[in-house]
């Protein structure tokens, strides 16, 4: 057993971290929040130059052909740094293409992703639906009709992976956004910009089957769990740093058990989530049957970790934590985005228990 | 035991309800104020109406312009007021916290000058306690006041001061003797917010609005006659304010979403596990919210009914804010998650989702304002349950020699 990432994955994550520490983080997030632009274009160029969009793309399509482990470690680094670039969105689309794309589709789209000329988004939400509910968006003779909102990075993307009603449940479609109307959609997250995609008989290509879709959201759940873990870790570090520094009643507040235990609980939730996420990363890479429950557990635990860290980070900062100027708000708001990104906690908790039941039945 | 109004209480309620129905009619269906001036004018007009009809300062002594009524009258009035469209909020700090401190510790001249004017709503007040360096540990503040003939000269900075930018006066805790131990060198004054050297700069909150401020004092003159309590007794006066604060901000903010909001929301959502309202996790959350919010309300009524029978209420009241604020955060997060993408997209103005989103943001501040969750738990543990207090290494050291641990 080797319950850790490969040396290659670690090396990649370290170089990503170095770059993101220098060019992303709360200051970059604030610049994007305060501006009208949808993402940090200069940072995106660095991401592409470092080969991060090419990491998962097979060599045959102009990429580096790395494993799912690399997707996971990168997701954590982007989550940690709040990087205002469409990396996670493009990564999810990459994974969808790798999982379900035909040879022709992969050859058509992956090279552009690898060289940075294609930015992609993943469009599934249309109101109060969960990821496995039949979407209202319909496909008819290769054309989609329906509205997706809010979609992360829709304003910058040229390619969308869209869910629509398939024969047995939701399925994925590829939509070229060139001639599609995309309007800005305001959300609780002021840094990661979202859009509304209005499809009205828009030409689309099917991307795999409904069964592929179910496997796709499991893989996506693992990747997003790592993103949430990165964000939770950054919020925890901010809180712990402040607790070591701030003085009240003649002592650093970290001396008080009320504060200490909160920090310890952040760590406990984070490490539980990380353990589940690592298990999920293994199941993803090995294409193991365990993926269904491992992914659901990772996603559920990671949402718990990030919500707790984000809320209590504000709390441990006192009045300053509740200001616009403080960086606490980035994590507080991002935790809402992470929850909305692919079905909330209750959905994944239910999916987890269903998966466990199925395993029990299979074992019996 | 009887949870209904007594005949006298019912009679009072009927009278108050009839008056409010008539007096608050003009505010019904009004859009949100478009400017700060409009907001203040609307709040002022309601306070003035109450004053003219003898509904202001219900529990205050008659000598201070109040009505000398019992707390049950005040609670009945505010319950009825909350059901109406009457604009309230701006006076909660001044009339709820500052002025009671003024008439408890202030001189006769000061009371006569400030209390009636505040009660009629003519002057707005703020509480200038917290500083960048000290919030929970109020006795650690540094803003200094130095004697200068008949005046004091105040220099320093306050922060998180709610409504300072709209206020005419404030009560300020200052350090008048830095060589005394921290609790002993404090003195409270009334300060004119329009005096030269006072500058209030609104601070934007995480939630977007800017109700609180940082306030700078640069050599501001305050007459000694405006001192509240003796020199060196600022801590005692401050405690009066904080006790009133726990009552003023203890409850659930008016119009904030609660268990009914979640129930209504769940009724409209179908999930793959069935209608949301039939899901056990949703029902459990509605129950939790009810238990906490209504439990706090009933606890407050318990305290009030003790008061109405001339008894001293127990410490049970101290649980209010710590329960209400976190319940609001948890309920709002749950409701937004239940709404999936729709709960994350910015809700349309005045929609239920927008209110839930506002509640999720605001609850984070509510858990801090007026005593943090942690400080309130310390108070329950130490003052109510009698557990040993935290060690306070700096308590007896001269303030200017304290070295933090
Ligand atoms: C919306 C809002 C409105 C406000 N309005 C006003 C106002 O009108 N006037 C005014 O004077 N102030 C106001 N405040 C300030 C408020 O009273 C302080 O923010 C609060 O008391 C906390 O102080 P602090 O911000 O300095 O945090 P700190 O005291 O530095 O606390 C930081 C963290 O340490 C924890 N902590 C501190 N001591 C202990 C301990 N002994 N044990 C365990 N944990 C501890 C706290 O709980 C908190 O989590 C307002 C604050 C907010 C958020």
PDB file of N, CA and C in Angstrom, chain B residues 75-128:
ATOM      1  N   UNK B  75     -42.240  44.651  26.159  1.00  0.00           N
ATOM      2  CA  UNK B  75     -42.149  43.502  25.245  1.00  0.00           C
ATOM      3  C   UNK B  75     -43.405  43.421  24.388  1.00  0.00           C
ATOM      4  N   UNK B  76     -44.537  43.705  24.990  1.00  0.00           N
ATOM      5  CA  UNK B  76     -45.779  43.679  24.204  1.00  0.00           C
ATOM      6  C   UNK B  76     -45.702  44.733  23.109  1.00  0.00           C
ATOM      7  N   UNK B  77     -45.219  45.906  23.483  1.00  0.00           N
ATOM      8  CA  UNK B  77     -45.122  46.960  22.470  1.00  0.00           C
ATOM      9  C   UNK B  77     -44.193  46.544  21.335  1.00  0.00           C
ATOM     10  N   UNK B  78     -43.026  45.994  21.693  1.00  0.00           N
ATOM     11  CA  UNK B  78     -42.086  45.682  20.612  1.00  0.00           C
ATOM     12  C   UNK B  78     -42.569  44.495  19.790  1.00  0.00           C
ATOM     13  N   UNK B  79     -43.309  43.585  20.394  1.00  0.00           N
ATOM     14  CA  UNK B  79     -43.902  42.494  19.599  1.00  0.00           C
ATOM     15  C   UNK B  79     -44.883  43.054  18.575  1.00  0.00           C
ATOM     16  N   UNK B  80     -45.693  43.968  19.024  1.00  0.00           N
ATOM     17  CA  UNK B  80     -46.693  44.541  18.112  1.00  0.00           C
ATOM     18  C   UNK B  80     -46.013  45.406  17.049  1.00  0.00           C
ATOM     19  N   UNK B  81     -44.986  46.126  17.480  1.00  0.00           N
ATOM     20  CA  UNK B  81     -44.239  46.973  16.549  1.00  0.00           C
ATOM     21  C   UNK B  81     -43.594  46.110  15.453  1.00  0.00           C
ATOM     22  N   UNK B  82     -43.072  44.952  15.872  1.00  0.00           N
ATOM     23  CA  UNK B  82     -42.391  44.071  14.913  1.00  0.00           C
ATOM     24  C   UNK B  82     -43.360  43.514  13.873  1.00  0.00           C
ATOM     25  N   UNK B  83     -44.643  43.431  14.233  1.00  0.00           N
ATOM     26  CA  UNK B  83     -45.630  42.916  13.263  1.00  0.00           C
ATOM     27  C   UNK B  83     -46.043  43.977  12.255  1.00  0.00           C
ATOM     28  N   UNK B  84     -45.633  45.198  12.502  1.00  0.00           N
ATOM     29  CA  UNK B  84     -46.084  46.299  11.648  1.00  0.00           C
ATOM     30  C   UNK B  84     -44.987  46.702  10.668  1.00  0.00           C
ATOM     31  N   UNK B  85     -45.275  47.708   9.894  1.00  0.00           N
ATOM     32  CA  UNK B  85     -44.296  48.205   8.924  1.00  0.00           C
ATOM     33  C   UNK B  85     -43.432  49.322   9.520  1.00  0.00           C
ATOM     34  N   UNK B  86     -43.564  49.575  10.816  1.00  0.00           N
ATOM     35  CA  UNK B  86     -42.842  50.689  11.440  1.00  0.00           C
ATOM     36  C   UNK B  86     -41.336  50.541  11.261  1.00  0.00           C
ATOM     37  N   UNK B  87     -40.647  51.612  10.855  1.00  0.00           N
ATOM     38  CA  UNK B  87     -39.199  51.542  10.638  1.00  0.00           C
ATOM     39  C   UNK B  87     -38.434  51.652  11.960  1.00  0.00           C
ATOM     40  N   UNK B  88     -37.757  50.592  12.364  1.00  0.00           N
ATOM     41  CA  UNK B  88     -37.008  50.613  13.623  1.00  0.00           C
ATOM     42  C   UNK B  88     -35.581  50.159  13.366  1.00  0.00           C
ATOM     43  N   UNK B  89     -34.697  50.388  14.326  1.00  0.00           N
ATOM     44  CA  UNK B  89     -33.318  49.909  14.233  1.00  0.00           C
ATOM     45  C   UNK B  89     -32.288  50.962  14.599  1.00  0.00           C
ATOM     46  N   UNK B  90     -32.469  52.161  14.061  1.00  0.00           N
ATOM     47  CA  UNK B  90     -31.460  53.203  14.250  1.00  0.00           C
ATOM     48  C   UNK B  90     -31.290  53.597  15.724  1.00  0.00           C
ATOM     49  N   UNK B  91     -32.353  53.452  16.489  1.00  0.00           N
ATOM     50  CA  UNK B  91     -32.285  53.891  17.887  1.00  0.00           C
ATOM     51  C   UNK B  91     -31.944  52.773  18.870  1.00  0.00           C
ATOM     52  N   UNK B  92     -31.746  51.552  18.333  1.00  0.00           N
ATOM     53  CA  UNK B  92     -31.564  50.435  19.268  1.00  0.00           C
ATOM     54  C   UNK B  92     -30.314  50.634  20.125  1.00  0.00           C
ATOM     55  N   UNK B  93     -29.257  51.158  19.544  1.00  0.00           N
ATOM     56  CA  UNK B  93     -28.025  51.329  20.324  1.00  0.00           C
ATOM     57  C   UNK B  93     -28.152  52.525  21.267  1.00  0.00           C
ATOM     58  N   UNK B  94     -28.612  53.640  20.738  1.00  0.00           N
ATOM     59  CA  UNK B  94     -28.717  54.841  21.567  1.00  0.00           C
ATOM     60  C   UNK B  94     -29.684  54.656  22.726  1.00  0.00           C
ATOM     61  N   UNK B  95     -30.920  54.289  22.396  1.00  0.00           N
ATOM     62  CA  UNK B  95     -31.928  54.186  23.447  1.00  0.00           C
ATOM     63  C   UNK B  95     -31.823  52.869  24.210  1.00  0.00           C
ATOM     64  N   UNK B  96     -31.292  51.842  23.543  1.00  0.00           N
ATOM     65  CA  UNK B  96     -31.185  50.548  24.215  1.00  0.00           C
ATOM     66  C   UNK B  96     -29.973  50.448  25.118  1.00  0.00           C
ATOM     67  N   UNK B  97     -28.893  51.157  24.763  1.00  0.00           N
ATOM     68  CA  UNK B  97     -27.651  50.959  25.503  1.00  0.00           C
ATOM     69  C   UNK B  97     -27.021  52.244  26.042  1.00  0.00           C
ATOM     70  N   UNK B  98     -26.918  53.259  25.187  1.00  0.00           N
ATOM     71  CA  UNK B  98     -26.172  54.457  25.590  1.00  0.00           C
ATOM     72  C   UNK B  98     -26.933  55.262  26.646  1.00  0.00           C
ATOM     73  N   UNK B  99     -28.187  55.574  26.354  1.00  0.00           N
ATOM     74  CA  UNK B  99     -28.918  56.450  27.272  1.00  0.00           C
ATOM     75  C   UNK B  99     -29.160  55.797  28.642  1.00  0.00           C
ATOM     76  N   UNK B 100     -29.490  54.499  28.704  1.00  0.00           N
ATOM     77  CA  UNK B 100     -29.569  53.878  30.039  1.00  0.00           C
ATOM     78  C   UNK B 100     -28.259  54.028  30.828  1.00  0.00           C
ATOM     79  N   UNK B 101     -27.132  54.012  30.135  1.00  0.00           N
ATOM     80  CA  UNK B 101     -25.850  54.226  30.820  1.00  0.00           C
ATOM     81  C   UNK B 101     -25.761  55.671  31.303  1.00  0.00           C
ATOM     82  N   UNK B 102     -26.224  56.582  30.458  1.00  0.00           N
ATOM     83  CA  UNK B 102     -26.185  58.001  30.824  1.00  0.00           C
ATOM     84  C   UNK B 102     -27.053  58.258  32.053  1.00  0.00           C
ATOM     85  N   UNK B 103     -28.256  57.696  32.073  1.00  0.00           N
ATOM     86  CA  UNK B 103     -29.069  58.032  33.257  1.00  0.00           C
ATOM     87  C   UNK B 103     -28.736  57.192  34.485  1.00  0.00           C
ATOM     88  N   UNK B 104     -27.980  56.124  34.314  1.00  0.00           N
ATOM     89  CA  UNK B 104     -27.536  55.368  35.493  1.00  0.00           C
ATOM     90  C   UNK B 104     -26.329  56.035  36.155  1.00  0.00           C
ATOM     91  N   UNK B 105     -25.418  56.561  35.340  1.00  0.00           N
ATOM     92  CA  UNK B 105     -24.159  57.071  35.915  1.00  0.00           C
ATOM     93  C   UNK B 105     -23.949  58.576  35.716  1.00  0.00           C
ATOM     94  N   UNK B 106     -24.781  59.224  34.891  1.00  0.00           N
ATOM     95  CA  UNK B 106     -24.516  60.623  34.565  1.00  0.00           C
ATOM     96  C   UNK B 106     -25.039  61.602  35.625  1.00  0.00           C
ATOM     97  N   UNK B 107     -24.555  62.847  35.533  1.00  0.00           N
ATOM     98  CA  UNK B 107     -25.016  63.883  36.461  1.00  0.00           C
ATOM     99  C   UNK B 107     -26.418  64.348  36.063  1.00  0.00           C
ATOM    100  N   UNK B 108     -27.060  65.074  36.985  1.00  0.00           N
ATOM    101  CA  UNK B 108     -28.409  65.562  36.739  1.00  0.00           C
ATOM    102  C   UNK B 108     -28.433  66.460  35.499  1.00  0.00           C
ATOM    103  N   UNK B 109     -27.418  67.320  35.409  1.00  0.00           N
ATOM    104  CA  UNK B 109     -27.384  68.269  34.288  1.00  0.00           C
ATOM    105  C   UNK B 109     -27.263  67.527  32.956  1.00  0.00           C
ATOM    106  N   UNK B 110     -26.426  66.519  32.942  1.00  0.00           N
ATOM    107  CA  UNK B 110     -26.224  65.746  31.723  1.00  0.00           C
ATOM    108  C   UNK B 110     -27.512  65.010  31.337  1.00  0.00           C
ATOM    109  N   UNK B 111     -28.171  64.458  32.338  1.00  0.00           N
ATOM    110  CA  UNK B 111     -29.424  63.731  32.067  1.00  0.00           C
ATOM    111  C   UNK B 111     -30.451  64.678  31.463  1.00  0.00           C
ATOM    112  N   UNK B 112     -30.554  65.856  32.074  1.00  0.00           N
ATOM    113  CA  UNK B 112     -31.549  66.811  31.572  1.00  0.00           C
ATOM    114  C   UNK B 112     -31.230  67.275  30.153  1.00  0.00           C
ATOM    115  N   UNK B 113     -29.942  67.455  29.906  1.00  0.00           N
ATOM    116  CA  UNK B 113     -29.566  67.929  28.575  1.00  0.00           C
ATOM    117  C   UNK B 113     -29.814  66.857  27.495  1.00  0.00           C
ATOM    118  N   UNK B 114     -29.467  65.593  27.795  1.00  0.00           N
ATOM    119  CA  UNK B 114     -29.408  64.608  26.715  1.00  0.00           C
ATOM    120  C   UNK B 114     -30.573  63.618  26.641  1.00  0.00           C
ATOM    121  N   UNK B 115     -31.133  63.254  27.788  1.00  0.00           N
ATOM    122  CA  UNK B 115     -32.083  62.133  27.747  1.00  0.00           C
ATOM    123  C   UNK B 115     -33.381  62.460  26.996  1.00  0.00           C
ATOM    124  N   UNK B 116     -34.051  63.584  27.294  1.00  0.00           N
ATOM    125  CA  UNK B 116     -35.318  63.840  26.588  1.00  0.00           C
ATOM    126  C   UNK B 116     -35.122  63.970  25.077  1.00  0.00           C
ATOM    127  N   UNK B 117     -34.058  64.652  24.705  1.00  0.00           N
ATOM    128  CA  UNK B 117     -33.789  64.867  23.282  1.00  0.00           C
ATOM    129  C   UNK B 117     -33.565  63.530  22.561  1.00  0.00           C
ATOM    130  N   UNK B 118     -32.857  62.633  23.253  1.00  0.00           N
ATOM    131  CA  UNK B 118     -32.624  61.315  22.646  1.00  0.00           C
ATOM    132  C   UNK B 118     -33.935  60.549  22.521  1.00  0.00           C
ATOM    133  N   UNK B 119     -34.754  60.673  23.530  1.00  0.00           N
ATOM    134  CA  UNK B 119     -35.997  59.901  23.562  1.00  0.00           C
ATOM    135  C   UNK B 119     -36.951  60.326  22.445  1.00  0.00           C
ATOM    136  N   UNK B 120     -36.986  61.607  22.158  1.00  0.00           N
ATOM    137  CA  UNK B 120     -37.884  62.035  21.082  1.00  0.00           C
ATOM    138  C   UNK B 120     -37.276  61.744  19.707  1.00  0.00           C
ATOM    139  N   UNK B 121     -36.054  61.255  19.712  1.00  0.00           N
ATOM    140  CA  UNK B 121     -35.436  60.865  18.436  1.00  0.00           C
ATOM    141  C   UNK B 121     -34.665  61.992  17.785  1.00  0.00           C
ATOM    142  N   UNK B 122     -34.563  63.106  18.473  1.00  0.00           N
ATOM    143  CA  UNK B 122     -33.901  64.272  17.895  1.00  0.00           C
ATOM    144  C   UNK B 122     -32.406  64.099  17.736  1.00  0.00           C
ATOM    145  N   UNK B 123     -31.810  63.284  18.604  1.00  0.00           N
ATOM    146  CA  UNK B 123     -30.366  63.062  18.505  1.00  0.00           C
ATOM    147  C   UNK B 123     -30.070  61.565  18.475  1.00  0.00           C
ATOM    148  N   UNK B 124     -29.141  61.213  17.609  1.00  0.00           N
ATOM    149  CA  UNK B 124     -28.809  59.796  17.415  1.00  0.00           C
ATOM    150  C   UNK B 124     -27.478  59.503  18.112  1.00  0.00           C
ATOM    151  N   UNK B 125     -27.392  58.312  18.721  1.00  0.00           N
ATOM    152  CA  UNK B 125     -26.233  57.969  19.543  1.00  0.00           C
ATOM    153  C   UNK B 125     -25.533  56.705  19.057  1.00  0.00           C
ATOM    154  N   UNK B 126     -24.228  56.663  19.372  1.00  0.00           N
ATOM    155  CA  UNK B 126     -23.468  55.440  19.077  1.00  0.00           C
ATOM    156  C   UNK B 126     -22.608  55.066  20.280  1.00  0.00           C
ATOM    157  N   UNK B 127     -22.109  53.820  20.209  1.00  0.00           N
ATOM    158  CA  UNK B 127     -21.333  53.263  21.324  1.00  0.00           C
ATOM    159  C   UNK B 127     -19.877  53.129  20.892  1.00  0.00           C
ATOM    160  N   UNK B 128     -19.014  53.972  21.474  1.00  0.00           N
ATOM    161  CA  UNK B 128     -17.612  54.021  21.055  1.00  0.00           C
ATOM    162  C   UNK B 128     -16.743  53.256  22.054  1.00  0.00           C
TER     163      UNK B 128
END
